[in-house]
Amino acid sequence: MAISTKNKVLKEVVWVLTILVGAALYSIGFDLFWKPAALNGGGVSGLSLIIFKATGFASVGIINFLINVPLFVAGRAKLGNRFFIGSCIGMLFSSVTLDLFDRIPVPQMDNIFLPIIYGGIICGLGVGLIVRSNATAGGSDILIRLIKMKRQNASVGTISLCIDTCVILLNAVVFKDIQTALYSGISVFIYSKVFDAVIYSFDFSRVALIISKHHGEIAEVIAEKMQRGVTLLEGEGYYTHEHTKVVMTALPNKQLPELKQLVTGVDPDAFIIIQDSHNILGEGFQKYSKTNL
């Protein structure tokens, strides 16, 4: 019981720390790369920057917070309490760090592509970590979640790119600066690709198909020694027309070496097909949620 409670507490601590690190990374990318180069990264932060530059009101962090409040109220009912709590942490910390890192003196960069590339990478990494933790830093991330619930086939990076492009175009119209808008578009494209990579590319699992005359023994060792679900599919050899069973199992990457060892231990001649798989839902993996990306 004590171990279980300790694990739950540790899990929650890691969850909060991931959100904080993600928010800090985004603020670093925004304040140290995008803002000094006059790049607009889109989203609510980009919109806040437009308002600040156009009006001089308060600060980017405060404007960011004020815009986020109604979005949080609108998103809470559909996205759940845990998402709301995590997003509050992300929004508050990002608003604080946006103002904090803005005070750091940044040396002049002669090469515009340095802030374009590094700003996109760092901001994409930061927001990706937050969103992977089932939270947001507020603003457009909440809109992305709500749109994703309606448009399941669209990736979050694509939705983000569309929203950010609208803000960048607004920036171009307000300040009559097409060149900066084009540079911003390149950086936001990089940002969206890193964003997608963080969310989807680190969610690798594997599906194994195993063809063997010893399919019963193989299924048994997988179920008993690896504690993995097994399905026996009907199969037929093309040339021999011999009927057989195909063993199918889903497993995390870390169990792949064990699977190969166990299967070849039963049948060294077993035919093993390993396929990459993403977002496996069900027992032993993640549970489905309406906020799943």
Coordinates of C-alpha atoms in Angstrom, one line a residue:
M1 CA 0.0 0.0 0.0
A2 CA 2.8 2.4 1.0
I3 CA 4.7 1.5 -2.3
S4 CA 1.6 2.1 -4.3
T5 CA 1.0 5.5 -2.7
K6 CA 4.7 6.4 -3.2
N7 CA 4.5 5.5 -6.9
K8 CA 1.3 7.6 -7.3
V9 CA 3.0 10.6 -5.6
L10 CA 6.1 10.2 -7.8
K11 CA 4.0 10.0 -10.9
E12 CA 2.2 13.2 -10.0
V13 CA 5.6 14.9 -9.2
V14 CA 7.0 13.9 -12.6
W15 CA 3.8 15.1 -14.3
V16 CA 4.0 18.5 -12.7
L17 CA 7.8 18.8 -13.4
T18 CA 7.3 17.9 -17.1
I19 CA 4.7 20.7 -17.4
L20 CA 7.0 23.2 -15.7
V21 CA 10.0 22.2 -17.9
G22 CA 7.9 22.4 -21.0
A23 CA 6.6 25.9 -20.0
A24 CA 10.1 27.1 -19.2
L25 CA 11.4 25.8 -22.6
Y26 CA 8.7 27.6 -24.5
S27 CA 9.4 30.8 -22.7
I28 CA 13.1 30.5 -23.4
G29 CA 12.5 29.9 -27.1
F30 CA 10.0 32.8 -27.2
D31 CA 12.0 35.4 -25.3
L32 CA 15.5 34.5 -26.3
F33 CA 15.0 33.7 -29.9
W34 CA 11.6 34.7 -31.4
K35 CA 11.1 38.0 -29.7
P36 CA 14.6 39.5 -30.2
A37 CA 14.4 38.6 -33.9
A38 CA 10.9 40.2 -34.1
L39 CA 9.5 36.8 -35.1
N40 CA 5.9 35.9 -34.3
G41 CA 5.4 32.3 -33.2
G42 CA 1.6 32.5 -33.5
G43 CA -0.9 31.3 -31.0
V44 CA -2.0 33.3 -28.0
S45 CA 1.6 34.3 -27.1
G46 CA 2.0 35.6 -30.6
L47 CA -1.3 37.5 -30.4
S48 CA -0.2 38.9 -27.0
L49 CA 3.0 40.1 -28.6
I50 CA 1.0 41.9 -31.4
I51 CA -1.2 43.6 -28.8
F52 CA 1.8 44.6 -26.7
K53 CA 3.7 46.1 -29.6
A54 CA 0.7 47.9 -30.9
T55 CA -0.6 49.3 -27.6
G56 CA 2.3 49.1 -25.1
F57 CA -0.2 47.7 -22.6
A58 CA 1.2 46.0 -19.5
S59 CA 3.5 43.1 -20.7
V60 CA 3.4 40.1 -22.9
G61 CA 3.0 37.8 -19.9
I62 CA 0.0 39.7 -18.5
I63 CA -1.7 40.0 -21.8
N64 CA -1.1 36.3 -22.4
F65 CA -2.8 35.5 -19.0
L66 CA -5.8 37.8 -19.7
I67 CA -6.5 36.2 -23.0
N68 CA -6.2 32.7 -21.6
V69 CA -8.7 33.1 -18.8
P70 CA -11.9 32.9 -21.0
L71 CA -10.3 30.1 -23.0
F72 CA -9.8 28.1 -19.9
V73 CA -13.4 28.7 -18.8
A74 CA -14.6 27.6 -22.2
G75 CA -12.4 24.5 -22.3
R76 CA -12.8 23.1 -18.8
A77 CA -16.2 21.5 -19.2
K78 CA -15.2 19.5 -22.2
L79 CA -11.6 18.6 -21.3
G80 CA -11.9 17.5 -17.6
N81 CA -10.5 18.5 -14.2
R82 CA -7.1 16.9 -14.5
F83 CA -6.5 18.7 -17.9
F84 CA -7.7 21.9 -16.3
I85 CA -5.4 21.6 -13.3
G86 CA -2.4 20.8 -15.5
S87 CA -3.2 23.6 -17.9
C88 CA -3.5 26.1 -15.0
I89 CA 0.0 25.1 -13.9
G90 CA 1.3 25.4 -17.4
M91 CA -0.4 28.8 -18.1
L92 CA 0.6 30.4 -14.8
F93 CA 4.2 29.2 -15.0
S94 CA 4.6 30.2 -18.7
S95 CA 3.1 33.6 -18.0
V96 CA 5.6 34.1 -15.2
T97 CA 8.6 32.8 -17.2
L98 CA 7.7 34.8 -20.2
D99 CA 8.2 38.0 -18.2
L100 CA 11.2 36.5 -16.3
F101 CA 13.2 35.4 -19.3
D102 CA 12.4 38.7 -21.1
R103 CA 14.7 40.4 -18.7
I104 CA 17.7 38.4 -19.8
P105 CA 19.9 40.5 -22.2
V106 CA 20.2 38.8 -25.6
P107 CA 23.2 39.4 -27.9
Q108 CA 22.5 40.5 -31.4
M109 CA 22.3 37.6 -33.9
D110 CA 23.5 38.6 -37.3
N111 CA 22.1 35.4 -38.9
I112 CA 18.3 35.5 -38.9
F113 CA 18.1 31.7 -39.4
L114 CA 19.5 31.0 -35.9
P115 CA 16.4 32.3 -34.1
I116 CA 14.2 30.8 -36.8
I117 CA 15.6 27.3 -36.3
Y118 CA 16.3 27.3 -32.6
G119 CA 13.2 29.2 -31.6
G120 CA 11.1 26.7 -33.5
I121 CA 12.9 23.7 -32.1
I122 CA 12.9 24.9 -28.4
C123 CA 9.3 26.2 -28.5
G124 CA 8.0 23.0 -30.2
L125 CA 9.8 20.8 -27.7
G126 CA 8.4 22.8 -24.7
V127 CA 4.8 22.8 -25.9
G128 CA 5.1 19.2 -27.0
L129 CA 6.1 18.1 -23.5
I130 CA 3.2 20.0 -22.0
V131 CA 0.6 18.5 -24.4
R132 CA 2.0 15.0 -23.9
S133 CA 1.3 15.5 -20.2
N134 CA -2.4 16.0 -21.0
A135 CA -2.1 19.7 -20.3
T136 CA -1.5 23.0 -22.1
A137 CA 0.2 26.3 -21.6
G138 CA -3.2 27.8 -22.4
G139 CA -4.4 29.7 -25.4
S140 CA -4.3 28.0 -28.8
D141 CA -3.4 24.7 -27.2
I142 CA -6.9 24.6 -25.8
L143 CA -8.4 25.4 -29.2
I144 CA -6.2 22.6 -30.7
R145 CA -7.6 20.1 -28.2
L146 CA -11.2 21.2 -28.9
I147 CA -10.7 21.0 -32.6
K148 CA -8.9 17.7 -32.3
M149 CA -12.0 16.2 -30.6
K150 CA -14.1 17.2 -33.7
R151 CA -11.4 16.4 -36.3
Q152 CA -9.8 13.2 -35.2
N153 CA -7.9 12.7 -38.4
A154 CA -5.9 15.9 -38.2
S155 CA -2.6 15.9 -36.4
V156 CA -2.1 18.5 -33.6
G157 CA 0.9 19.9 -35.5
T158 CA -1.3 20.6 -38.5
I159 CA -4.0 22.3 -36.5
S160 CA -1.4 24.3 -34.6
L161 CA 0.2 25.4 -37.9
C162 CA -3.2 26.6 -39.2
I163 CA -3.9 28.7 -36.1
D164 CA -0.4 30.1 -35.9
T165 CA -0.5 31.0 -39.6
C166 CA -3.6 33.2 -39.0
V167 CA -1.8 35.0 -36.2
I168 CA 1.3 35.5 -38.3
L169 CA -0.8 37.0 -41.2
L170 CA -2.5 39.3 -38.6
N171 CA 1.0 40.4 -37.6
A172 CA 1.9 41.1 -41.2
V173 CA -1.2 43.2 -41.7
V174 CA -0.9 45.2 -38.5
F175 CA 2.8 46.0 -38.9
K176 CA 2.9 45.9 -42.7
D177 CA 5.9 43.6 -42.6
I178 CA 5.7 40.7 -45.1
Q179 CA 9.4 39.6 -44.7
T180 CA 9.1 39.0 -41.0
A181 CA 5.9 37.1 -41.5
L182 CA 7.6 34.8 -44.0
Y183 CA 10.5 34.2 -41.6
S184 CA 8.0 33.6 -38.8
G185 CA 6.2 31.1 -41.0
I186 CA 9.4 29.1 -41.5
S187 CA 10.0 29.0 -37.7
V188 CA 6.4 28.0 -37.0
F189 CA 6.6 25.2 -39.6
I190 CA 9.7 23.9 -37.7
Y191 CA 7.8 24.3 -34.4
S192 CA 4.8 22.3 -35.7
K193 CA 7.1 19.4 -36.9
V194 CA 8.9 19.2 -33.5
F195 CA 5.6 19.5 -31.7
D196 CA 4.2 16.5 -33.7
A197 CA 7.4 14.5 -33.2
V198 CA 7.4 15.0 -29.4
I199 CA 3.7 13.9 -29.1
Y200 CA 3.7 11.0 -31.5
S201 CA 7.2 9.8 -32.2
F202 CA 8.0 8.7 -28.6
D203 CA 4.8 6.6 -28.3
F204 CA 6.3 3.6 -30.0
S205 CA 5.0 0.2 -29.3
R206 CA 5.3 -3.0 -31.4
V207 CA 2.9 -5.5 -32.8
A208 CA 4.4 -9.0 -33.4
L209 CA 3.1 -11.6 -35.8
I210 CA 4.6 -15.0 -35.3
I211 CA 4.2 -18.0 -37.6
S212 CA 5.2 -21.4 -36.2
K213 CA 4.1 -25.0 -35.9
H214 CA 4.6 -24.5 -32.1
H215 CA 2.1 -21.6 -31.9
G216 CA 0.4 -23.0 -28.8
E217 CA 3.6 -23.1 -26.8
I218 CA 4.7 -19.7 -28.1
A219 CA 1.3 -18.2 -27.1
E220 CA 1.6 -19.7 -23.7
V221 CA 5.1 -18.4 -22.9
I222 CA 4.1 -14.9 -24.1
A223 CA 1.0 -14.9 -21.9
E224 CA 2.7 -16.4 -18.8
K225 CA 6.2 -15.0 -18.8
M226 CA 5.6 -11.6 -20.5
Q227 CA 2.1 -11.0 -19.1
R228 CA 1.0 -9.9 -22.6
G229 CA -2.3 -10.6 -24.3
V230 CA -2.2 -13.0 -27.2
T231 CA -4.5 -13.5 -30.2
L232 CA -4.4 -16.6 -32.5
L233 CA -5.3 -15.7 -36.0
E234 CA -6.3 -18.2 -38.8
G235 CA -3.6 -18.5 -41.4
E236 CA -2.9 -20.6 -44.6
G237 CA 0.3 -21.2 -46.5
Y238 CA 0.1 -20.0 -50.1
Y239 CA 2.0 -22.8 -51.7
T240 CA 1.2 -25.7 -49.2
H241 CA -2.4 -24.6 -48.4
E242 CA -1.6 -25.8 -44.9
H243 CA -3.8 -24.3 -42.2
T244 CA -2.0 -22.8 -39.2
K245 CA -2.4 -20.3 -36.4
V246 CA -0.7 -16.9 -36.4
V247 CA 0.3 -15.6 -33.0
M248 CA -0.3 -11.8 -32.6
T249 CA 0.7 -9.8 -29.6
A250 CA 1.2 -6.1 -28.8
L251 CA 4.0 -5.0 -26.6
P252 CA 6.1 -2.0 -25.6
N253 CA 9.6 -1.5 -27.1
K254 CA 11.4 -2.6 -24.0
Q255 CA 10.0 -6.1 -24.1
L256 CA 11.0 -6.8 -27.7
P257 CA 14.3 -8.5 -26.9
E258 CA 12.6 -10.7 -24.4
L259 CA 9.9 -11.7 -27.0
K260 CA 12.6 -12.7 -29.5
Q261 CA 14.4 -14.7 -26.9
L262 CA 11.3 -16.6 -25.7
V263 CA 10.0 -17.3 -29.2
T264 CA 13.3 -18.6 -30.6
G265 CA 13.7 -20.6 -27.5
V266 CA 10.5 -22.5 -28.3
D267 CA 11.1 -22.6 -32.1
P268 CA 14.4 -21.4 -33.6
D269 CA 12.8 -21.4 -37.1
A270 CA 9.8 -19.3 -36.1
F271 CA 8.9 -16.6 -38.6
I272 CA 8.6 -13.3 -36.7
I273 CA 7.3 -10.1 -38.1
I274 CA 7.7 -6.9 -36.0
Q275 CA 5.6 -3.8 -36.9
D276 CA 5.8 -0.3 -35.4
S277 CA 2.6 0.8 -33.8
H278 CA 1.3 4.0 -32.2
N279 CA -1.4 4.9 -29.7
I280 CA -2.4 1.3 -28.7
L281 CA -5.4 1.6 -26.5
G282 CA -6.6 -1.1 -24.0
E283 CA -5.5 -3.3 -21.2
G284 CA -1.7 -3.0 -20.6
F285 CA -1.5 0.2 -22.6
Q286 CA -3.2 3.6 -22.3
K287 CA -6.9 4.0 -21.8
Y288 CA -9.0 5.9 -24.2
S289 CA -9.9 9.5 -23.3
K290 CA -11.8 12.1 -25.2
T291 CA -8.8 14.3 -24.9
N292 CA -6.4 11.7 -26.5
L293 CA -4.4 13.2 -29.3

